[in-house]
CSV table of C-alpha atoms in Angstrom, one decimal:
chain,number,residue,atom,x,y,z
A,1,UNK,CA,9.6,5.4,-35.2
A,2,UNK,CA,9.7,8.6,-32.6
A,3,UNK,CA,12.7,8.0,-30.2
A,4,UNK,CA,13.5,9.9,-26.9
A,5,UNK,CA,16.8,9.9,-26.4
A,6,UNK,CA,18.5,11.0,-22.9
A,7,UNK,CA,19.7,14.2,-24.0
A,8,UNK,CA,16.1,15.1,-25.4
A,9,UNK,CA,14.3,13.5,-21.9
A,10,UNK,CA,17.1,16.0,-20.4
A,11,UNK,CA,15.7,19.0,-22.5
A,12,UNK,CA,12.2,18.0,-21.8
A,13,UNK,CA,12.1,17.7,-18.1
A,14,UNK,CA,14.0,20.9,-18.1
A,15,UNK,CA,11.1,22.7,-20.0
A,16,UNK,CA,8.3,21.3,-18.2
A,17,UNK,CA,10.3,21.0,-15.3
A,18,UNK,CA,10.0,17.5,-12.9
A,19,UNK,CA,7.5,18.2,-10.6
A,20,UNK,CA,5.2,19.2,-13.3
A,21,UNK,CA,6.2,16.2,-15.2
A,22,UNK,CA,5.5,13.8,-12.0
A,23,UNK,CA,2.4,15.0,-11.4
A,24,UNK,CA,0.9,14.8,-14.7
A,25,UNK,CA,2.1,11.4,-14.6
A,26,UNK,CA,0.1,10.9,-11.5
A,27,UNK,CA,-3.5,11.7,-13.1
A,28,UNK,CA,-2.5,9.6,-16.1
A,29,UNK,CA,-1.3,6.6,-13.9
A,30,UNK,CA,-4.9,6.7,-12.0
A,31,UNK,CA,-6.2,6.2,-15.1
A,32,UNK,CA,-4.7,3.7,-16.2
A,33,UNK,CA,-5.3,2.0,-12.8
A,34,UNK,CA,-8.8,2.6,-13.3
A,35,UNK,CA,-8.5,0.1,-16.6
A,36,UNK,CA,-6.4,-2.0,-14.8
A,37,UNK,CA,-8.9,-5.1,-16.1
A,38,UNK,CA,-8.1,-3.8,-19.9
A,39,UNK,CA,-4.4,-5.3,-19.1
A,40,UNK,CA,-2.8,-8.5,-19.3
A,41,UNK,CA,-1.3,-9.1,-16.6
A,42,UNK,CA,1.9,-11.3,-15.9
A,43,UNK,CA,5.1,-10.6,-13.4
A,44,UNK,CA,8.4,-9.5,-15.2
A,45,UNK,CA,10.7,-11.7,-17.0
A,46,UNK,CA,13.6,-11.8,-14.6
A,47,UNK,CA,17.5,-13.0,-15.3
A,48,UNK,CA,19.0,-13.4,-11.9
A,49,UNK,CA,22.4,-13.6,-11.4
A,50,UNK,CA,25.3,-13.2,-8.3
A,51,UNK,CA,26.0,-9.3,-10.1
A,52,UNK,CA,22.3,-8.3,-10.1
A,53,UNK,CA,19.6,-8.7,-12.7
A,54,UNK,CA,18.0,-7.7,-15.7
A,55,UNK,CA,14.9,-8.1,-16.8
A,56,UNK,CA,11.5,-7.6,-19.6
A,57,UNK,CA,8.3,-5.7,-18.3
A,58,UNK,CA,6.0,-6.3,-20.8
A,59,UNK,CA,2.0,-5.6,-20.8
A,60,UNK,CA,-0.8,-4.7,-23.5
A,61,UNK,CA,-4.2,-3.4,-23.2
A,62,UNK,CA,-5.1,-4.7,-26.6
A,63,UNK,CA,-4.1,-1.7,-28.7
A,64,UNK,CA,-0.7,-1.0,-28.0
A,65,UNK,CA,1.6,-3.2,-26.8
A,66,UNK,CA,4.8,-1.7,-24.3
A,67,UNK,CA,8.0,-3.3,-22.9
A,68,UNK,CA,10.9,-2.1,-20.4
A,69,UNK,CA,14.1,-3.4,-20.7
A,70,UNK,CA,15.7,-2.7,-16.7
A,71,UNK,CA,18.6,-3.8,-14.8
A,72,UNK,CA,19.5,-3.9,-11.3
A,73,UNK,CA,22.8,-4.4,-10.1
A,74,UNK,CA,23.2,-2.7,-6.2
A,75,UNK,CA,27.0,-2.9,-6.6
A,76,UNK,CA,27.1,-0.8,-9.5
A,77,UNK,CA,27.5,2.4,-8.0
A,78,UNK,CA,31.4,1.2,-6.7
A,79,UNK,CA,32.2,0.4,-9.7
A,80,UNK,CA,31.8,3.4,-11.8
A,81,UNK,CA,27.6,2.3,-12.8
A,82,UNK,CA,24.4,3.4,-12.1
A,83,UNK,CA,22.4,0.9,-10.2
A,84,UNK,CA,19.5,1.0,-12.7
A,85,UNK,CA,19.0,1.7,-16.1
A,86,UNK,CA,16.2,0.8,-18.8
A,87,UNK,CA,15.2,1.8,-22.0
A,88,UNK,CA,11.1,1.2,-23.7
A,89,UNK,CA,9.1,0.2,-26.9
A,90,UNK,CA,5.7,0.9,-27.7
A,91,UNK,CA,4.0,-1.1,-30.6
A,92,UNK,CA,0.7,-1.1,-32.1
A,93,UNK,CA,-0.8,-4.3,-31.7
A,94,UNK,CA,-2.9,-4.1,-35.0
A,95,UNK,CA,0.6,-4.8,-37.2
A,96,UNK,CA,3.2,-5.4,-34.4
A,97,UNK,CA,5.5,-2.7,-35.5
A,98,UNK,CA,7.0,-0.7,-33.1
A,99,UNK,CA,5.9,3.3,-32.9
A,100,UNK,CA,7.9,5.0,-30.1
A,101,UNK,CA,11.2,4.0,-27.9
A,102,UNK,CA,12.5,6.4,-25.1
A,103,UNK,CA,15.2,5.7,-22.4
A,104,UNK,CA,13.5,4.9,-19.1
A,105,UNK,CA,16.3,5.4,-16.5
A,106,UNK,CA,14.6,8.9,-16.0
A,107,UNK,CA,11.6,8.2,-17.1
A,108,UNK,CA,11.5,4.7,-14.5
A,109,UNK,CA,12.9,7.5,-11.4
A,110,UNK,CA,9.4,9.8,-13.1
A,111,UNK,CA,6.9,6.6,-13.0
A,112,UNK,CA,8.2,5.5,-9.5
A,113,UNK,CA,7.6,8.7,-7.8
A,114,UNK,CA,4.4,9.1,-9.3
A,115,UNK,CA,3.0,5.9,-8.2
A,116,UNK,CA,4.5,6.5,-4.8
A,117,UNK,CA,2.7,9.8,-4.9
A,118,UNK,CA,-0.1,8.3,-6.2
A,119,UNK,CA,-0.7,5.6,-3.5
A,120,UNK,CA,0.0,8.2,-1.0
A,121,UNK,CA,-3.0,9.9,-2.4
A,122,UNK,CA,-5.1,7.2,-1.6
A,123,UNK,CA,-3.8,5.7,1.8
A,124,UNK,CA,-1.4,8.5,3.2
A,125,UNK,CA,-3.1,10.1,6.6
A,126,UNK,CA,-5.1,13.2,5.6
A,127,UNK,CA,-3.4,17.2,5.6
A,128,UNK,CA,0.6,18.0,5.8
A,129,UNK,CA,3.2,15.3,5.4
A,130,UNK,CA,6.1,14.9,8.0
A,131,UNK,CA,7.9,12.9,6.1
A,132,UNK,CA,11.2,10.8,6.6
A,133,UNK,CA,13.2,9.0,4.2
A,134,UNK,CA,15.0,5.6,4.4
A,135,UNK,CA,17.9,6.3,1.6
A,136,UNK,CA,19.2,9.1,-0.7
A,137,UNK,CA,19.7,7.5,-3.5
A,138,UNK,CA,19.1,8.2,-6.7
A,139,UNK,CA,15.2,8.2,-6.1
A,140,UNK,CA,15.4,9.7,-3.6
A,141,UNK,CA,14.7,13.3,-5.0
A,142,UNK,CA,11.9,12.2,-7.2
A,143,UNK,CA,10.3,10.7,-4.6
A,144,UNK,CA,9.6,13.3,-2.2
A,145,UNK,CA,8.2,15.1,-5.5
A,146,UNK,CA,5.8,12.1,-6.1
A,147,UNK,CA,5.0,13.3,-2.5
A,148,UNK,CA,3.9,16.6,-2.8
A,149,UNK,CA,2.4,16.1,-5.9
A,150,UNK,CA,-0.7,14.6,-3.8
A,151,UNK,CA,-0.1,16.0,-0.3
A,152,UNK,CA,1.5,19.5,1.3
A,153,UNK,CA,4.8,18.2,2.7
A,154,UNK,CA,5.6,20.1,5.6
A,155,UNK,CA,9.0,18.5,6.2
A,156,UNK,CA,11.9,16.0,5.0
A,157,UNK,CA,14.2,14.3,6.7
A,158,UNK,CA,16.5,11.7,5.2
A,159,UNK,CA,19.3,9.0,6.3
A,160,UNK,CA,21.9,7.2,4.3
A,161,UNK,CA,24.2,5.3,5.6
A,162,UNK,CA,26.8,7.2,3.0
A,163,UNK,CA,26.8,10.9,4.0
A,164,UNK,CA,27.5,12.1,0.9
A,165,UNK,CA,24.2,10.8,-0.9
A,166,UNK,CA,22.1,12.6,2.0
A,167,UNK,CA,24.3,16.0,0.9
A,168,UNK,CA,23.4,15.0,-2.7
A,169,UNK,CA,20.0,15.0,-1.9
A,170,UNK,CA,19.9,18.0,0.3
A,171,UNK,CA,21.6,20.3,-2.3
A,172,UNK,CA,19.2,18.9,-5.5
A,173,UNK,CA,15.9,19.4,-3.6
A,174,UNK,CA,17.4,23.4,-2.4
A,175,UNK,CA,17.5,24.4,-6.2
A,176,UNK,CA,13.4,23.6,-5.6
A,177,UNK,CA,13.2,25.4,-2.2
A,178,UNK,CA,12.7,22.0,-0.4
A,179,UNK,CA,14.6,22.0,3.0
A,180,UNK,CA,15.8,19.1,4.0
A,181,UNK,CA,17.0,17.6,7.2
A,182,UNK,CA,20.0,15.0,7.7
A,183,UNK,CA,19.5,12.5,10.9
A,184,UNK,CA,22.1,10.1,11.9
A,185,UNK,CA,20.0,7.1,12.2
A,186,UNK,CA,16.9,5.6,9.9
A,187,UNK,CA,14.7,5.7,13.7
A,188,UNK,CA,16.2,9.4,14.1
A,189,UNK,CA,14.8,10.6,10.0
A,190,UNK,CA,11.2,9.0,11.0
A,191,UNK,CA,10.7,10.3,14.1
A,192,UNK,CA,8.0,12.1,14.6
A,193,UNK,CA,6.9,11.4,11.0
A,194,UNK,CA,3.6,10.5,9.3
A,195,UNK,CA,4.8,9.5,6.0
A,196,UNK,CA,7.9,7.0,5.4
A,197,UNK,CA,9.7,5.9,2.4
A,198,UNK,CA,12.4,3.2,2.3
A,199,UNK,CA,14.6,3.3,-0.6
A,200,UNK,CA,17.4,1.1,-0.7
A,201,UNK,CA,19.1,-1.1,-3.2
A,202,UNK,CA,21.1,-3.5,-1.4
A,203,UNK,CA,20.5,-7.0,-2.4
A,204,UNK,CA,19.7,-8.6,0.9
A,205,UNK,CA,17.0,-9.3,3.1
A,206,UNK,CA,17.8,-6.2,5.2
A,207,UNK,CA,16.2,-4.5,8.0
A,208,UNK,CA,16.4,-0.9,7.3
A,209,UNK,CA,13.4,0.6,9.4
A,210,UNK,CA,12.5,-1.2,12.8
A,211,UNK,CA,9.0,-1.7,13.4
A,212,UNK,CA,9.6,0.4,16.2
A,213,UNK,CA,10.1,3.4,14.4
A,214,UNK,CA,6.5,3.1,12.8
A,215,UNK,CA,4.0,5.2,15.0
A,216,UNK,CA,0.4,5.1,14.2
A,217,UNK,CA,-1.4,6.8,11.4
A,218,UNK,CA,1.7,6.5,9.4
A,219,UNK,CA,1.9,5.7,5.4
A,220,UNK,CA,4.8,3.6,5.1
A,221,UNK,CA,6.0,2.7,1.5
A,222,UNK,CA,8.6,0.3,0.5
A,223,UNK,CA,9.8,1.2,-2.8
A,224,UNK,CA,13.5,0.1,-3.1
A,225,UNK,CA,14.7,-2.2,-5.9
A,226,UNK,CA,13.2,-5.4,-5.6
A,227,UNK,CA,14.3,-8.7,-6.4
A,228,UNK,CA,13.8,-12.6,-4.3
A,229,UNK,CA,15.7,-12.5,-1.3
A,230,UNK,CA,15.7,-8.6,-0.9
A,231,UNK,CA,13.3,-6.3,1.7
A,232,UNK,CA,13.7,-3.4,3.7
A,233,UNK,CA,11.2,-3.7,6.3
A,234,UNK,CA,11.2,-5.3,9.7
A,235,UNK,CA,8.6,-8.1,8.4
A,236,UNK,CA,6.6,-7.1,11.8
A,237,UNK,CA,5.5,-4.0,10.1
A,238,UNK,CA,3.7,-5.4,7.7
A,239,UNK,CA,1.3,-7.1,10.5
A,240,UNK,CA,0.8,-3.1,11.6
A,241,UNK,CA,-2.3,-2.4,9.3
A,242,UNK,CA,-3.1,-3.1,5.8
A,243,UNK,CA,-0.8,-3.9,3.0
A,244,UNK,CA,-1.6,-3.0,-0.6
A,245,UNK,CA,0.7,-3.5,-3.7
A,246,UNK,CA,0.2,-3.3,-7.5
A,247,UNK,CA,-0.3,-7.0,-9.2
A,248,UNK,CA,-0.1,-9.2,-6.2
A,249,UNK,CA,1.8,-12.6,-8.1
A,250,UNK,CA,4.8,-10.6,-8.7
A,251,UNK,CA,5.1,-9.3,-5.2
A,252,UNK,CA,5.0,-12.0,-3.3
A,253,UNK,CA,7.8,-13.2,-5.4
A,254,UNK,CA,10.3,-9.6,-4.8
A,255,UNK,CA,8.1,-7.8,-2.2
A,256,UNK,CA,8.0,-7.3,1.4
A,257,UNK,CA,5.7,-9.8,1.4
A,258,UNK,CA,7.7,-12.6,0.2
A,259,UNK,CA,8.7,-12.9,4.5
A,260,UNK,CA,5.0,-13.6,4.9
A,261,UNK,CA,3.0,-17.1,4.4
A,262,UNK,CA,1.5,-17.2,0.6
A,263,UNK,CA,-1.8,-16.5,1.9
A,264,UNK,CA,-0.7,-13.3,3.8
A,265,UNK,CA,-3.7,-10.7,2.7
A,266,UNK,CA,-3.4,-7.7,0.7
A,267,UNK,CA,-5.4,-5.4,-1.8
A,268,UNK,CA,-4.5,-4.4,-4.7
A,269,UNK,CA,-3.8,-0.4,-5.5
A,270,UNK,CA,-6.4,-0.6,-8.6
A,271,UNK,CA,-8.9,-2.0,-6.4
A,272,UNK,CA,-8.8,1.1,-4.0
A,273,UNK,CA,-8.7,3.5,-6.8
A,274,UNK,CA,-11.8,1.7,-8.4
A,275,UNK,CA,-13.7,1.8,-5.2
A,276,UNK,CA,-13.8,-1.7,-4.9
A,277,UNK,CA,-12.0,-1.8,-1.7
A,278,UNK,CA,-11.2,0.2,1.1
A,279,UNK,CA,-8.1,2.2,1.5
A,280,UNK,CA,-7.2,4.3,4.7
A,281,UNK,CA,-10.3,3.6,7.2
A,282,UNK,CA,-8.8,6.2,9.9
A,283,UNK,CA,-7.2,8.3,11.3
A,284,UNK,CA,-4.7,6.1,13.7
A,285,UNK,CA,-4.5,3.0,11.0
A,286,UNK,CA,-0.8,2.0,9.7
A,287,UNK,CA,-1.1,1.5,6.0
A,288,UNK,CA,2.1,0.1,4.1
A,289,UNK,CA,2.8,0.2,0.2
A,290,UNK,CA,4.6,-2.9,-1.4
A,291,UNK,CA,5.9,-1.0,-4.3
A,292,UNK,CA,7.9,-3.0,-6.5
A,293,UNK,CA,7.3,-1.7,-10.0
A,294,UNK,CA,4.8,-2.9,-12.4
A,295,UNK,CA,4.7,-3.2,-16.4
A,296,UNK,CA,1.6,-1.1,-16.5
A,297,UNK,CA,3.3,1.8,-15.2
A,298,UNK,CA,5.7,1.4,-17.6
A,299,UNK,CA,3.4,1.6,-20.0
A,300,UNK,CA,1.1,4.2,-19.0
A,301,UNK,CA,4.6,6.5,-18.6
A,302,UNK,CA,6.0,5.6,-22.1
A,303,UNK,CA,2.3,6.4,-23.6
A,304,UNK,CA,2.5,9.8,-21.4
A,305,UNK,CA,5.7,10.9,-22.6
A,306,UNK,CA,4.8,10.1,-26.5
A,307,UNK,CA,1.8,12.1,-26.0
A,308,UNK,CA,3.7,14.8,-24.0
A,309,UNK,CA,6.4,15.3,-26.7
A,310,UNK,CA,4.1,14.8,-29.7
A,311,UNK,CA,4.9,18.6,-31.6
A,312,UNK,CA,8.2,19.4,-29.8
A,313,UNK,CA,11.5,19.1,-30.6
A,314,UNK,CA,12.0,16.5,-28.2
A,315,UNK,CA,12.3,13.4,-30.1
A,316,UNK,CA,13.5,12.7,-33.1
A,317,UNK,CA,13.2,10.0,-36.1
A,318,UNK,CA,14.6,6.3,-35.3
A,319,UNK,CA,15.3,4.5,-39.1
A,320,UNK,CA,14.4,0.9,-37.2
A,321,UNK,CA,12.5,-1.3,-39.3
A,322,UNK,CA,13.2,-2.5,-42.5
A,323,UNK,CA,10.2,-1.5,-45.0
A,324,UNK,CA,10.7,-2.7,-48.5
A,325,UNK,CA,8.3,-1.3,-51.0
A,326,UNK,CA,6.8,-4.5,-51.4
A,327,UNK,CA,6.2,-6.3,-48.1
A,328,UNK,CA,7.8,-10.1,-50.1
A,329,UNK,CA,10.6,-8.6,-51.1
A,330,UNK,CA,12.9,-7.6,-48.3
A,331,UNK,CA,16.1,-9.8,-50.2
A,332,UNK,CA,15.2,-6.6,-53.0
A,333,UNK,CA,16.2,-3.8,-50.2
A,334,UNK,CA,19.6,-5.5,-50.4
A,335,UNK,CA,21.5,-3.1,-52.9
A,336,UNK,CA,23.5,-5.6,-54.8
A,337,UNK,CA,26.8,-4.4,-57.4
């Protein structure tokens, strides 16, 4: 099997080059959206503990089969860890062997953005982004790529509540000739703005943007890690216009929306992009993105990256599954004295 292995997903992205990367991820997510039916569909497999958790994000569309293998652990960082890191498989379904692996802690930061940008595409007010950011982790840079993959962004402005990340952040996206601007407070970076993106990993119900802060025809989107018991949102916000996530079961479980009633309403991202239902319907109208990750993205980025480094040099052959000559006889792979 073909295996992608962080120094070749290093060599890669620096070829094509990350916003290039993110966007082509964006037309083949919308795709893949546009099958959504094809899919099954179930939430992730989650292991929670007092540390963090880890979990399984599997899906199939009935020819291959894909998994993610993810943690999240917000306390990681203090200790000398990153707070997320996964890894992927792709199997054909016809025989159940697997076909491609990759790691997906820069691939997951890839697919994120791209669905970020992608929803933006959809439900973010028309012409330039204003755009202010919530956390400068480290998303935080691939995110405001998702961004302009879809939209001109006429301005960032970011707040952490560690300095340093918002200097991280600022010197990364200057190597791309993105300017960005460092407030002092989460209502100072989204003043003014018509785009918002909350990214935060602390494991809490937290309240990290005021619904205050949210002035009309903004696109706000919610896309820090996940998990029962954590949002980022004053839950007031989401009563500001329509809310729209990716598969609707797992969200209300890990999503803003677990602070609302069960029967809070929202549409699904696939339904928009299918036509089905509306998106933005003008010009003034709040809309707000429950992004929490979904094993179809997964999928569709681990397909996109075997396709992408299918004749390169960026990937090389993984000796995984035992394959005696005769399918019986695995005891006669066994090289006995």
């Amino acid at each position: 099997m073909r295996f992608v292995n962080v120094e070749n997903m290093r060599r890669w992205l620096a070829a094509v080059g990350p916003e290039a990367a993110i966007a082509g991820l964006v037309d083949a997510l919308e795709k893949d959206f546009a099958r959504w039916e094809q899919f099954e569909l179930r939430p992730r497999v989650a292991s929670h503990t007092a540390d963090g958790v880890i979990e399984l994000m599997p899906t199939t569309d009935g020819v291959s089969y894909g998994f993610k293998f993810v943690n999240g652990h917000p306390s990681n960082p203090a200790r000398g860890f990153q707070t997320v890191t996964a890894f992927g498989v792709l199997a054909d379904v016809h025989n159940g062997y697997p076909r491609f692996e990759a790691e997906m802690t820069l691939l997951t930061a890839l697919r994120t953005a791209a669905t970020t940008g992608l929803a933006a595409k959809y439900l973010a007010p028309a012409g330039p982004l204003r755009l202010g950011m919530v956390g400068a982790g480290s998303q935080s840079e691939f995110q405001v790529l998702g961004m302009r993959a879809v939209r001109q962004v006429e301005s960032v402005t970011v707040f952490d509540v560690d300095p340093a990340a918002s200097s991280k952040m600022r010197a990364n996206l200057a190597k791309l000739g993105i300017e960005v601007r460092i407030a002092e407070s989460a209502a100072a970076a989204v003043a003014g703005c018509n785009a918002i993106i909350t990214c935060t990993a602390d494991k809490r119900n937290a309240t990290v943007l005021s619904v205050d802060d949210v002035a009309p025809g903004t696109h706000v989107t919610g896309v820090g890690g996940d998990c029962p018991g954590k949002t980022e949102l004053d839950e007031r916000i989401l009563d500001l216009g329509p809310v729209f996530v990716e598969y609707t079961e797992q969200t209300r479980i890990e999503g803003e929306i677990q602070a609302k009633p069960d029967d809070f309403p929202v549409t699904e991202l696939w339904e928009v992009i299918t036509g089905r239902r509306e998106g933005r319907t003008s010009a003034d109208q709040v809309t707000i993105f429950d992004s929490v990750g979904f094993a179809v993205e997964d999928f569709c980025a681990l397909r996109y990256l075997e396709q992408a480094v299918e004749g390169t040099g960026f990937f090389e052959e993984l000796d995984l599954i035992a394959d005696p000559e005769d399918p019986k006889d695995l005891f006669g792979m066994i090289d006995l004295k």
